[in-house]
Short mmCIF file of C-alpha atoms and ligand atoms in Angstrom, two decimals:
data_model
loop_
_atom_site.label_atom_id
_atom_site.label_comp_id
_atom_site.label_asym_id
_atom_site.label_seq_id
_atom_site.Cartn_x
_atom_site.Cartn_y
_atom_site.Cartn_z
CA MET A 15 -43.08 22.53 -28.54
CA ARG A 16 -43.78 18.72 -28.10
CA SER A 17 -44.71 17.80 -24.58
CA ILE A 18 -42.97 14.84 -22.86
CA LYS A 19 -45.26 12.39 -21.28
CA ASN A 20 -43.08 9.30 -20.81
CA ILE A 21 -39.44 9.25 -20.00
CA CYS A 22 -37.28 5.99 -20.05
CA CYS A 23 -33.86 5.81 -18.33
CA ILE A 24 -31.66 2.74 -19.40
CA GLY A 25 -29.58 2.09 -16.25
CA ALA A 26 -30.60 1.97 -12.68
CA GLY A 27 -27.44 2.74 -10.89
CA TYR A 28 -25.92 5.60 -8.95
CA VAL A 29 -26.86 8.01 -11.48
CA GLY A 30 -30.00 6.79 -13.07
CA GLY A 31 -31.74 5.92 -9.89
CA PRO A 32 -31.39 9.14 -8.11
CA THR A 33 -31.65 11.53 -11.13
CA MET A 34 -34.96 9.94 -12.34
CA SER A 35 -36.27 9.84 -8.82
CA VAL A 36 -35.97 13.74 -8.62
CA ILE A 37 -37.08 14.21 -12.14
CA ALA A 38 -40.25 12.01 -11.29
CA ASN A 39 -40.78 13.95 -7.99
CA LYS A 40 -40.59 17.57 -9.54
CA CYS A 41 -42.52 16.50 -12.78
CA PRO A 42 -45.63 14.83 -11.78
CA GLU A 43 -47.24 15.04 -15.16
CA ILE A 44 -44.39 12.79 -16.61
CA ASN A 45 -44.09 9.18 -16.06
CA VAL A 46 -40.66 7.97 -15.58
CA THR A 47 -39.64 4.45 -16.06
CA VAL A 48 -35.95 3.31 -15.06
CA VAL A 49 -34.83 -0.12 -16.59
CA ASP A 50 -32.02 -2.24 -16.05
CA ILE A 51 -30.83 -5.62 -17.33
CA ASN A 52 -29.87 -6.36 -13.59
CA ALA A 53 -32.97 -7.96 -12.04
CA ASN A 54 -31.59 -7.87 -8.63
CA ARG A 55 -30.94 -4.25 -8.84
CA ILE A 56 -34.58 -3.48 -10.01
CA ALA A 57 -35.97 -5.74 -7.44
CA ALA A 58 -34.24 -3.76 -4.69
CA TRP A 59 -35.42 -0.44 -6.07
CA ASN A 60 -38.90 -1.82 -5.75
CA ASP A 61 -38.52 -3.28 -2.29
CA GLU A 62 -40.99 -2.30 0.18
CA ASP A 63 -38.32 -1.85 2.74
CA LEU A 64 -36.77 1.54 1.68
CA ASP A 65 -33.60 0.63 3.65
CA LYS A 66 -32.90 -1.83 0.93
CA LEU A 67 -32.66 0.31 -2.13
CA PRO A 68 -29.57 -0.40 -3.83
CA VAL A 69 -28.12 3.03 -3.57
CA TYR A 70 -27.63 4.73 -0.28
CA GLU A 71 -28.01 8.59 -0.53
CA PRO A 72 -29.29 10.94 2.23
CA GLY A 73 -32.87 12.02 1.28
CA LEU A 74 -33.18 9.34 -1.60
CA LYS A 75 -35.63 7.04 0.13
CA GLU A 76 -38.09 9.79 1.00
CA ILE A 77 -38.39 10.85 -2.66
CA VAL A 78 -38.67 7.43 -3.97
CA ALA A 79 -41.38 6.68 -1.22
CA GLU A 80 -43.22 9.76 -2.51
CA SER A 81 -43.26 8.91 -6.08
CA ARG A 82 -42.68 5.21 -6.63
CA ASN A 83 -45.56 3.40 -8.41
CA LYS A 84 -47.15 6.84 -8.91
CA ASN A 85 -45.11 8.32 -11.68
CA LEU A 86 -41.77 6.54 -11.10
CA PHE A 87 -41.28 2.95 -11.97
CA PHE A 88 -38.49 0.32 -11.81
CA SER A 89 -38.64 -2.37 -14.32
CA THR A 90 -36.69 -4.97 -16.17
CA GLU A 91 -38.80 -4.66 -19.26
CA VAL A 92 -36.41 -2.41 -21.14
CA ASP A 93 -38.07 -2.97 -24.67
CA LYS A 94 -41.33 -1.85 -23.47
CA ALA A 95 -40.16 1.34 -21.64
CA ILE A 96 -38.06 2.36 -24.81
CA ASP A 97 -41.20 1.91 -27.04
CA GLU A 98 -43.50 3.89 -24.67
CA ALA A 99 -41.00 6.65 -24.24
CA ASP A 100 -40.76 10.00 -25.79
CA MET A 101 -37.28 10.81 -24.26
CA ILE A 102 -34.71 8.16 -23.34
CA PHE A 103 -31.85 8.69 -21.03
CA ILE A 104 -28.83 6.33 -21.37
CA SER A 105 -27.30 6.17 -17.96
CA VAL A 106 -25.22 2.93 -18.17
CA ASN A 107 -21.79 2.42 -16.85
CA THR A 108 -18.77 3.39 -19.09
CA PRO A 109 -15.85 1.77 -17.29
CA THR A 110 -12.27 1.90 -18.41
CA LYS A 111 -11.55 -0.78 -21.03
CA THR A 112 -9.84 -3.93 -19.63
CA TYR A 113 -8.87 -5.41 -22.95
CA GLY A 114 -7.84 -4.57 -26.60
CA LYS A 115 -6.95 -1.17 -27.97
CA GLY A 116 -6.84 1.47 -25.23
CA LYS A 117 -6.82 -1.16 -22.49
CA GLY A 118 -6.50 0.51 -19.25
CA GLU A 119 -7.26 4.08 -20.52
CA ALA A 120 -10.03 4.43 -23.03
CA ALA A 121 -13.72 4.22 -22.13
CA ASP A 122 -15.46 0.89 -22.80
CA LEU A 123 -18.46 1.90 -24.80
CA LYS A 124 -19.96 -1.40 -25.31
CA TYR A 125 -22.94 -0.83 -22.99
CA ILE A 126 -23.75 2.54 -24.67
CA GLU A 127 -23.46 0.88 -28.17
CA LEU A 128 -25.93 -1.99 -26.97
CA CYS A 129 -28.39 0.63 -25.76
CA ALA A 130 -28.20 2.58 -28.87
CA ARG A 131 -28.92 -0.71 -30.84
CA ASN A 132 -31.74 -1.67 -28.42
CA ILE A 133 -33.45 1.82 -29.15
CA ALA A 134 -32.95 1.46 -32.97
CA ARG A 135 -34.31 -2.08 -32.74
CA VAL A 136 -37.48 -1.29 -30.58
CA ALA A 137 -38.46 2.51 -31.40
CA LYS A 138 -41.63 3.08 -33.53
CA SER A 139 -42.09 6.58 -32.70
CA ASP A 140 -39.75 9.62 -32.68
CA LYS A 141 -37.38 9.68 -29.60
CA ILE A 142 -35.08 12.41 -28.02
CA VAL A 143 -32.10 10.23 -26.82
CA VAL A 144 -30.10 11.74 -23.93
CA GLU A 145 -26.62 10.83 -23.07
CA LYS A 146 -26.55 10.98 -19.36
CA SER A 147 -23.47 8.61 -18.87
CA THR A 148 -20.04 10.30 -18.99
CA LEU A 149 -18.60 9.72 -22.51
CA PRO A 150 -15.61 10.53 -24.79
CA VAL A 151 -15.98 13.61 -26.73
CA ARG A 152 -17.72 12.78 -30.16
CA THR A 153 -19.52 9.71 -28.91
CA ALA A 154 -22.96 11.20 -29.98
CA GLN A 155 -21.81 10.74 -33.62
CA ALA A 156 -21.54 6.85 -33.13
CA ILE A 157 -25.00 7.08 -31.15
CA LYS A 158 -26.47 9.01 -34.35
CA ASP A 159 -24.80 6.75 -36.86
CA ILE A 160 -26.58 3.82 -35.25
CA LEU A 161 -30.01 5.42 -34.86
CA HIS A 162 -30.14 7.17 -38.29
CA ASN A 163 -29.39 3.89 -40.05
CA THR A 164 -32.52 1.95 -39.10
CA GLY A 165 -34.42 2.87 -42.22
CA ASN A 166 -37.71 2.58 -40.13
CA GLY A 167 -38.71 6.22 -40.56
CA VAL A 168 -38.26 7.05 -36.84
CA LYS A 169 -36.62 10.56 -36.17
CA TYR A 170 -34.15 11.10 -33.42
CA GLU A 171 -32.51 14.00 -31.68
CA VAL A 172 -29.38 13.12 -29.72
CA LEU A 173 -28.62 15.27 -26.76
CA SER A 174 -25.81 15.34 -24.22
CA ASN A 175 -26.70 15.99 -20.69
CA PRO A 176 -23.94 14.93 -18.44
CA GLU A 177 -24.47 14.52 -14.56
CA PHE A 178 -22.48 16.46 -12.07
CA LEU A 179 -23.85 15.05 -8.84
CA ALA A 180 -21.37 13.48 -6.19
CA GLU A 181 -22.15 10.67 -4.23
CA GLY A 182 -23.21 11.16 -0.76
CA THR A 183 -24.81 14.63 -1.76
CA ALA A 184 -26.69 13.23 -4.84
CA ILE A 185 -30.19 14.61 -3.85
CA ASP A 186 -28.95 18.04 -2.77
CA ASP A 187 -26.76 18.20 -5.84
CA LEU A 188 -29.69 17.28 -7.87
CA LEU A 189 -32.35 19.75 -6.31
CA ASN A 190 -29.64 22.75 -6.17
CA ALA A 191 -27.62 21.91 -9.10
CA ASP A 192 -24.97 24.73 -9.94
CA ARG A 193 -25.91 24.27 -13.39
CA VAL A 194 -27.23 21.60 -15.84
CA LEU A 195 -25.60 21.25 -19.09
CA ILE A 196 -27.51 20.35 -22.36
CA GLY A 197 -25.55 19.83 -25.67
CA GLY A 198 -27.27 19.37 -28.98
CA ASP A 199 -27.25 20.15 -32.56
CA ASP A 200 -28.14 23.88 -33.55
CA THR A 201 -30.81 22.67 -36.11
CA PRO A 202 -34.49 23.76 -35.65
CA SER A 203 -35.10 20.27 -34.27
CA GLY A 204 -31.97 20.00 -32.15
CA LYS A 205 -32.92 23.45 -30.38
CA GLU A 206 -36.43 22.31 -29.97
CA ALA A 207 -35.08 19.05 -28.23
CA LYS A 208 -32.58 21.16 -26.00
CA ASN A 209 -35.45 23.36 -25.08
CA ILE A 210 -37.83 20.41 -24.10
CA LEU A 211 -35.10 19.22 -21.90
CA SER A 212 -34.37 22.47 -20.31
CA GLY A 213 -38.09 22.67 -19.51
CA ILE A 214 -37.86 19.56 -17.49
CA TYR A 215 -35.02 20.82 -15.30
CA GLU A 216 -36.85 24.25 -15.18
CA HIS A 217 -39.47 22.56 -13.01
CA TRP A 218 -37.28 23.29 -10.02
CA LEU A 219 -34.07 25.15 -11.17
CA PRO A 220 -33.75 28.84 -12.28
CA LYS A 221 -33.73 29.27 -16.03
CA GLU A 222 -30.06 30.72 -16.04
CA ARG A 223 -28.60 27.61 -14.38
CA VAL A 224 -29.51 25.60 -17.43
CA LEU A 225 -26.73 26.00 -20.07
CA GLN A 226 -27.24 24.94 -23.66
CA THR A 227 -24.18 24.14 -25.82
CA ASN A 228 -23.03 22.12 -28.92
CA LEU A 229 -22.93 18.41 -28.41
CA TRP A 230 -19.16 18.28 -28.47
CA SER A 231 -18.66 21.19 -25.79
CA SER A 232 -20.96 19.25 -23.51
CA GLU A 233 -19.65 15.88 -23.58
CA LEU A 234 -16.00 17.47 -23.11
CA SER A 235 -16.92 19.70 -20.31
CA LYS A 236 -17.99 16.75 -18.12
CA LEU A 237 -14.54 15.19 -18.49
CA VAL A 238 -12.85 18.54 -18.07
CA ALA A 239 -14.86 19.23 -14.96
CA ASN A 240 -13.76 15.91 -13.18
CA ALA A 241 -10.14 16.45 -14.47
CA PHE A 242 -10.12 20.03 -12.76
CA LEU A 243 -11.64 18.80 -9.51
CA ALA A 244 -9.22 15.94 -9.22
CA GLN A 245 -6.28 18.01 -10.20
CA ARG A 246 -7.11 20.23 -7.20
CA ILE A 247 -6.86 17.11 -4.85
CA SER A 248 -3.84 15.85 -6.37
CA SER A 249 -2.24 19.39 -5.98
CA ILE A 250 -2.87 19.73 -2.31
CA ASN A 251 -2.11 15.98 -1.75
CA SER A 252 1.29 16.62 -3.37
CA ILE A 253 1.91 19.69 -0.90
CA SER A 254 0.83 17.36 1.94
CA ALA A 255 4.08 15.53 1.32
CA LEU A 256 6.05 18.63 1.52
CA CYS A 257 4.02 19.78 4.68
CA GLU A 258 4.89 16.48 6.60
CA VAL A 259 8.73 17.16 6.04
CA THR A 260 8.70 20.91 6.70
CA ASP A 261 6.32 21.35 9.64
CA ALA A 262 3.89 23.32 7.69
CA ASN A 263 0.24 22.36 8.23
CA VAL A 264 -1.62 21.27 5.04
CA ALA A 265 -5.09 22.50 6.37
CA GLU A 266 -3.44 25.98 7.22
CA VAL A 267 -2.04 26.01 3.63
CA SER A 268 -5.25 25.11 2.18
CA LYS A 269 -7.12 27.68 4.15
CA ALA A 270 -4.67 30.26 3.23
CA ILE A 271 -4.74 29.80 -0.22
CA GLY A 272 -8.48 29.12 -0.60
CA LYS A 273 -9.35 32.43 0.85
CA ASP A 274 -8.01 34.05 -2.51
CA SER A 275 -11.27 34.12 -4.24
CA ARG A 276 -9.38 33.19 -7.49
CA ILE A 277 -8.55 29.90 -5.88
CA GLY A 278 -11.61 29.34 -3.74
CA PRO A 279 -11.97 27.03 -0.75
CA LYS A 280 -13.44 23.82 -2.06
CA PHE A 281 -11.62 20.55 -3.09
CA LEU A 282 -8.46 21.56 -1.22
CA ASN A 283 -8.88 18.74 1.68
CA ALA A 284 -5.66 16.87 1.52
CA SER A 285 -6.60 13.01 2.07
CA VAL A 286 -5.41 9.41 1.48
CA GLY A 287 -6.07 9.88 -2.32
CA PHE A 288 -9.36 10.31 -4.27
CA GLY A 289 -11.57 7.25 -5.12
CA GLY A 290 -14.80 6.67 -6.60
CA SER A 291 -15.81 5.32 -10.01
CA CYS A 292 -15.37 8.46 -12.00
CA PHE A 293 -12.32 10.63 -11.24
CA GLN A 294 -9.54 8.09 -12.39
CA LYS A 295 -11.83 6.54 -15.32
CA ASP A 296 -12.46 10.09 -16.62
CA ILE A 297 -8.76 11.28 -16.52
CA LEU A 298 -7.66 8.36 -18.07
CA ASN A 299 -10.14 8.58 -20.75
CA LEU A 300 -9.09 12.44 -21.27
CA VAL A 301 -5.47 11.24 -21.56
CA TYR A 302 -6.49 8.58 -24.04
CA ILE A 303 -8.44 10.88 -26.22
CA CYS A 304 -5.58 13.51 -26.31
CA LYS A 305 -3.04 10.66 -27.23
CA THR A 306 -5.30 9.73 -30.07
CA TYR A 307 -5.14 13.14 -31.45
CA GLY A 308 -1.35 13.26 -31.02
CA LEU A 309 -1.51 15.88 -28.15
CA THR A 310 1.21 14.05 -26.15
CA GLU A 311 2.13 16.99 -23.90
CA VAL A 312 -1.54 17.45 -22.96
CA ALA A 313 -2.01 13.82 -22.09
CA GLU A 314 1.21 13.72 -19.97
CA TYR A 315 -0.11 16.85 -17.95
CA TRP A 316 -3.34 15.05 -17.13
CA ASP A 317 -1.70 11.75 -16.32
CA GLN A 318 0.27 13.46 -13.74
CA VAL A 319 -3.03 13.77 -11.62
CA ILE A 320 -3.27 9.97 -11.36
CA LYS A 321 0.28 9.39 -10.73
CA ILE A 322 0.22 11.78 -7.60
CA ASN A 323 -2.98 9.97 -6.48
CA ASP A 324 -1.27 6.76 -6.66
CA TYR A 325 1.85 7.99 -4.89
CA GLN A 326 -0.51 9.54 -2.29
CA LYS A 327 -2.13 6.04 -1.51
CA ARG A 328 1.21 4.25 -1.45
CA ARG A 329 2.90 6.92 0.70
CA PHE A 330 0.26 6.49 3.39
CA ALA A 331 0.52 2.79 3.42
CA GLU A 332 4.42 2.97 3.36
CA ASN A 333 4.30 5.39 6.28
CA ILE A 334 2.24 2.83 8.30
CA ILE A 335 4.80 0.22 7.58
CA THR A 336 7.92 2.44 8.45
CA THR A 337 6.39 3.85 11.55
CA LEU A 338 5.43 0.32 12.82
CA TYR A 339 9.19 -0.43 12.97
CA ASN A 340 9.54 -1.43 9.37
CA THR A 341 7.31 -4.48 9.84
CA VAL A 342 3.63 -5.17 9.84
CA SER A 343 3.76 -8.90 9.34
CA GLY A 344 1.20 -10.52 11.78
CA LYS A 345 0.16 -7.06 13.32
CA LYS A 346 -3.47 -6.38 13.33
CA ILE A 347 -4.40 -2.89 11.78
CA ALA A 348 -7.91 -1.71 12.21
CA PHE A 349 -9.33 -0.08 9.07
CA TYR A 350 -11.89 2.63 9.92
CA GLY A 351 -14.05 3.07 6.71
CA TRP A 352 -13.85 1.26 3.49
CA ALA A 353 -16.22 3.49 1.09
CA PHE A 354 -14.38 6.05 -1.20
CA LYS A 355 -15.97 8.81 0.88
CA LYS A 356 -18.49 9.29 3.62
CA ASP A 357 -22.26 8.90 3.25
CA THR A 358 -22.00 6.22 0.55
CA ASN A 359 -21.94 2.52 0.32
CA ASP A 360 -19.90 2.84 -2.90
CA THR A 361 -16.31 1.38 -2.72
CA ARG A 362 -15.39 1.58 -6.42
CA GLU A 363 -11.48 2.71 -6.59
CA SER A 364 -11.65 3.53 -2.94
CA ALA A 365 -8.05 4.44 -1.49
CA ALA A 366 -8.78 1.89 1.20
CA ILE A 367 -8.48 -1.04 -1.24
CA TYR A 368 -5.03 -0.08 -2.44
CA VAL A 369 -3.76 0.78 1.10
CA ALA A 370 -4.99 -2.65 2.14
CA ASP A 371 -3.41 -4.32 -0.65
CA THR A 372 0.10 -2.73 0.02
CA LEU A 373 -0.21 -3.72 3.76
CA LEU A 374 -1.42 -7.30 2.83
CA GLU A 375 1.60 -7.58 0.73
CA GLU A 376 3.54 -7.04 3.90
CA GLN A 377 1.47 -9.73 5.69
CA ALA A 378 -0.52 -7.43 7.89
CA GLU A 379 -3.95 -8.59 9.35
CA ILE A 380 -6.47 -6.11 8.53
CA VAL A 381 -9.87 -5.78 10.30
CA VAL A 382 -12.40 -3.40 8.57
CA TYR A 383 -15.27 -1.54 9.95
CA ASP A 384 -17.53 0.68 7.67
CA PRO A 385 -20.97 1.53 8.66
CA LYS A 386 -22.32 1.04 4.97
CA VAL A 387 -20.00 -1.56 3.33
CA SER A 388 -20.80 -5.33 3.45
CA GLU A 389 -18.14 -8.15 4.10
CA GLU A 390 -18.92 -9.60 0.55
CA GLN A 391 -18.11 -6.12 -0.92
CA VAL A 392 -14.83 -5.90 0.87
CA TYR A 393 -13.71 -9.27 -0.39
CA ALA A 394 -14.79 -8.62 -3.78
CA ASP A 395 -12.80 -5.56 -4.01
CA LEU A 396 -9.80 -7.12 -2.95
CA ASP A 397 -10.40 -10.26 -4.98
CA TYR A 398 -10.76 -8.01 -8.14
CA LEU A 399 -7.14 -6.99 -7.75
CA ASN A 400 -6.00 -10.45 -8.28
CA THR A 401 -2.76 -9.68 -6.06
CA ARG A 402 -3.36 -13.00 -3.94
CA SER A 403 -5.66 -15.90 -3.81
CA GLU A 404 -9.32 -15.54 -2.34
CA GLU A 405 -8.32 -17.79 0.32
CA GLU A 406 -5.54 -15.68 1.50
CA ASN A 407 -7.61 -12.44 1.42
CA ARG A 408 -10.16 -14.23 3.67
CA LYS A 409 -7.44 -15.30 5.99
CA LEU A 410 -5.81 -12.04 6.39
CA VAL A 411 -8.83 -9.72 6.31
CA THR A 412 -11.85 -9.70 8.71
CA VAL A 413 -14.78 -7.41 8.52
CA VAL A 414 -16.77 -6.64 11.60
CA ASN A 415 -19.77 -4.37 12.68
CA ASP A 416 -18.35 -2.80 15.72
CA PRO A 417 -15.57 -0.37 15.56
CA LEU A 418 -14.56 -0.87 19.03
CA LYS A 419 -14.08 -4.55 18.27
CA ALA A 420 -12.02 -3.85 15.27
CA ALA A 421 -9.59 -1.91 17.46
CA GLU A 422 -9.17 -4.67 20.13
CA ASP A 423 -5.53 -5.90 20.21
CA ALA A 424 -4.70 -3.82 17.20
CA HIS A 425 -1.26 -2.25 16.78
CA ALA A 426 -2.71 0.66 14.61
CA VAL A 427 -6.06 2.32 13.48
CA ALA A 428 -5.88 3.73 10.04
CA ILE A 429 -8.81 6.15 9.04
CA LEU A 430 -9.71 5.65 5.45
CA THR A 431 -13.12 7.22 5.27
CA GLU A 432 -14.27 10.38 6.78
CA TRP A 433 -17.52 9.10 8.29
CA ASP A 434 -18.78 11.36 11.01
CA GLU A 435 -19.20 8.66 13.49
CA PHE A 436 -15.59 8.01 13.77
CA LYS A 437 -15.27 11.49 15.60
CA ALA A 438 -17.59 10.64 18.20
CA LEU A 439 -16.06 7.20 19.09
CA ASP A 440 -14.85 6.44 22.68
CA TRP A 441 -11.20 6.82 21.86
CA GLU A 442 -10.19 6.27 25.27
CA GLN A 443 -11.80 3.01 25.36
CA ILE A 444 -10.08 2.26 21.92
CA TYR A 445 -6.74 3.13 23.26
CA ASN A 446 -7.05 0.87 26.24
CA SER A 447 -7.81 -2.06 24.13
CA MET A 448 -4.95 -1.79 21.54
CA PHE A 449 -1.32 -2.85 21.77
CA LYS A 450 1.05 -0.03 22.90
CA PRO A 451 2.41 2.12 21.63
CA ALA A 452 -1.00 2.65 20.05
CA PHE A 453 -0.78 4.28 16.49
CA VAL A 454 -3.53 6.17 14.66
CA PHE A 455 -3.04 6.99 11.07
CA ASP A 456 -5.51 9.55 9.94
CA GLY A 457 -5.83 9.70 6.12
CA ARG A 458 -8.92 12.00 6.46
CA ARG A 459 -7.50 14.46 9.09
CA ILE A 460 -10.97 14.22 11.00
CA LEU A 461 -9.63 13.93 14.68
CA ASP A 462 -8.11 16.34 17.15
CA LYS A 463 -4.58 16.06 17.30
CA GLN A 464 -4.22 17.45 20.81
CA ILE A 465 -7.00 15.12 22.42
CA MET A 466 -5.56 12.19 20.51
CA ASN A 467 -1.97 12.91 21.65
CA GLN A 468 -3.39 13.56 25.43
CA THR A 469 -5.29 10.15 25.20
CA GLY A 470 -1.90 8.67 24.68
CA PHE A 471 -2.08 7.63 20.95
CA ASP A 472 0.94 8.11 18.61
CA TYR A 473 -1.21 10.21 16.29
CA TYR A 474 -0.23 10.97 12.63
CA ARG A 475 -2.40 12.60 10.07
CA ILE A 476 -1.79 13.37 6.33
CA GLY A 477 -0.18 16.57 5.73
CA GLU A 478 1.33 17.45 9.14
CA GLY A 479 4.55 16.42 10.96
CA LYS A 480 3.91 14.41 14.15
P1 NAD B 19 -23.60 2.09 -12.30
O1 NAD B 19 -22.84 0.88 -12.77
O2 NAD B 19 -24.12 2.19 -10.95
O3 NAD B 19 -25.04 1.73 -13.01
C1 NAD B 19 -25.14 1.26 -14.42
C2 NAD B 19 -26.40 0.45 -14.67
O4 NAD B 19 -26.63 0.33 -16.10
C3 NAD B 19 -26.07 -0.89 -14.10
O5 NAD B 19 -26.95 -1.31 -13.23
C4 NAD B 19 -26.27 -1.96 -15.32
O6 NAD B 19 -26.82 -3.22 -14.90
C5 NAD B 19 -26.95 -1.09 -16.10
N1 NAD B 19 -26.84 -1.57 -17.61
C6 NAD B 19 -25.64 -1.62 -18.28
N2 NAD B 19 -25.99 -1.84 -19.63
C7 NAD B 19 -27.37 -1.93 -19.82
C8 NAD B 19 -28.32 -2.28 -20.81
N3 NAD B 19 -27.71 -2.54 -22.15
N4 NAD B 19 -29.51 -2.23 -20.56
C9 NAD B 19 -30.01 -1.85 -19.42
N5 NAD B 19 -29.21 -1.59 -18.31
C10 NAD B 19 -27.83 -1.70 -18.55
O7 NAD B 19 -23.18 3.48 -12.92
P2 NAD B 19 -23.18 4.91 -12.48
O8 NAD B 19 -22.46 5.18 -11.26
O9 NAD B 19 -24.78 5.10 -12.27
O10 NAD B 19 -22.90 5.55 -13.68
C11 NAD B 19 -23.44 5.60 -14.98
C12 NAD B 19 -22.74 6.70 -15.87
O11 NAD B 19 -22.79 7.95 -15.19
C13 NAD B 19 -21.20 6.47 -15.97
O12 NAD B 19 -20.99 6.88 -17.34
C14 NAD B 19 -20.57 7.40 -15.08
O13 NAD B 19 -19.35 7.92 -15.38
C15 NAD B 19 -21.57 8.73 -14.95
N6 NAD B 19 -21.68 9.42 -13.74
C16 NAD B 19 -21.56 8.72 -12.48
C17 NAD B 19 -21.51 9.55 -11.36
C18 NAD B 19 -21.58 8.81 -9.91
O14 NAD B 19 -21.37 9.56 -8.95
N7 NAD B 19 -21.56 7.44 -9.86
C19 NAD B 19 -21.67 10.74 -11.27
C20 NAD B 19 -21.76 11.45 -12.70
C21 NAD B 19 -21.70 10.64 -13.65
C1 UGA B 20 -17.31 13.49 -8.39
C2 UGA B 20 -17.52 14.99 -8.76
O1 UGA B 20 -17.55 15.74 -7.62
C3 UGA B 20 -18.93 14.95 -9.32
O2 UGA B 20 -19.28 16.39 -9.78
C4 UGA B 20 -19.10 14.15 -10.56
O3 UGA B 20 -20.40 14.09 -11.02
C5 UGA B 20 -18.84 12.57 -10.25
O4 UGA B 20 -17.37 12.54 -9.71
C6 UGA B 20 -18.79 11.72 -11.28
O5 UGA B 20 -18.57 12.01 -12.39
O6 UGA B 20 -18.88 10.80 -10.92
P1 UGA B 20 -17.88 11.74 -6.41
O7 UGA B 20 -16.76 10.97 -6.98
O8 UGA B 20 -19.09 11.13 -6.23
O9 UGA B 20 -18.23 12.97 -7.52
O10 UGA B 20 -17.29 12.28 -4.94
P2 UGA B 20 -16.40 13.59 -4.67
O11 UGA B 20 -16.90 14.32 -3.78
O12 UGA B 20 -16.00 14.44 -5.99
O13 UGA B 20 -15.27 12.77 -3.99
C7 UGA B 20 -14.18 11.94 -4.84
C8 UGA B 20 -13.12 11.60 -4.22
O14 UGA B 20 -12.11 12.79 -3.79
C9 UGA B 20 -13.55 11.14 -2.68
O15 UGA B 20 -12.61 10.01 -2.55
C10 UGA B 20 -13.05 12.12 -1.72
O16 UGA B 20 -12.83 11.71 -0.32
C11 UGA B 20 -12.02 12.73 -2.63
N1 UGA B 20 -11.79 14.33 -2.00
C12 UGA B 20 -12.77 15.14 -2.23
C13 UGA B 20 -10.64 14.68 -1.49
O17 UGA B 20 -9.75 13.75 -1.15
N2 UGA B 20 -10.38 15.85 -0.95
C14 UGA B 20 -11.45 16.81 -1.39
O18 UGA B 20 -11.24 18.05 -1.07
C15 UGA B 20 -12.53 16.50 -1.98
#
């Protein structure tokens, strides 16, 4: 079996950076070069101050510190890294299309195609090309078509190796993956390529956790895994609405059903709605694929997961408006958290953005505190929606770096991200600094209801009557 000496990863984002750092750390005999066209991102990966890495993940900076500039390199020299590599991971973004056919649903594969064409142009020696990005089923066919038509005699094997890490726990997920999935052709060279990639993961994972399949099962399994996970959240969120009007408690319901080993306890936390760059994008992609194959009922089934998620975000915002006597105009509302989940600086598709947008339509004044999200990011997220002018967003929204300051003279605090530090805040001081009645809307169910009520708050949380 061929041995791999040089790996190149195209795309130094939330997946490429952490995944390649772990591979380099666990495979000291392999040189790993992560390349990106975004020079600022690469500069941040190379920053001596490890707190400036472009991705915040617990445990990441320690791994980068151990391996960087030994066998882990971050570079903008894409062609050079492709040329030198035996194995090339493609880990670029695959956002939802914002134009043309499939707008709003299909995955935009232009970055993937550009990578394939770049490899085809540069490669002079045989390569194993690995799809790490999440892709519509059958994308590998397009990559093969591009690579196999260069006429320069280079042999390629295309593998699918989707990533299942979650942000905030990326390093732990990579080091202790439930499974690694490797799809490829069942030809002798395809099998050899699958075994070579398996060998890399087997540096730190037991052999039985590395699954090999055909290309299409691997590509499709990634979309299906995300759809199933998101479906659980939408299912419990739909029930949270019912709990609020029946005096059932969604946490008790989750616990009761999750004890059934056929259901299991994970991903049953009711929330203000799931966010993140992938759940919505991947389900929309699945819906689009089903539609293109004429599977209307299947498409509608999965589309409902998104509809419930939109409903949940809207419901949370509307509850704030109704509870604050049907008007939030000119009222200050403190947002605790902006990231789409705790322990990440990522805000893509965060529920906070949409809740803010609904409240801003009602002319609320929002003061945001998030321990890891910058002011520029908050404004960029709101501007991207294009609901109102950039000036208006800056007039109505302030970002502060002190949660106590955010709550001063506020009518309500809304908890949008489940950061642990929110549990440890001095809620009595917060209460004293707010307008009365002082409302707290807990979209993450992280606070103690009894203590909050005793402190004097009007405390509401998702999935429970007052
Ligand atoms: P990202 O946007 O953080 O990073 C992608 C990077 O690719 C960017 O830095 C971009 O500049 C770079 N890039 C784009 N085109 C390029 C090109 N032609 N040459 C060089 N660099 C290029 O994206 P991400 O969150 O890392 O996601 C990457 C893929 O992994 C997506 O398909 C996503 O669905 C999937 N995924 C993401 C996660 C996650 O937690 N974020 C988890 C599993 C899978
Ligand atoms: C998710 C999947 O968990 C990963 O396996 C997958 O690799 C990744 O998407 C991807 O393809 O990008 P991620 O989005 O990083 O990972 O984070 P999750 O922990 O799945 O959380 C997603 C959203 O669901 C967050 O907003 C979170 O707060 C919310 N959530 C999660 C709930 O509301 N309730 C839950 O019980 C769990």
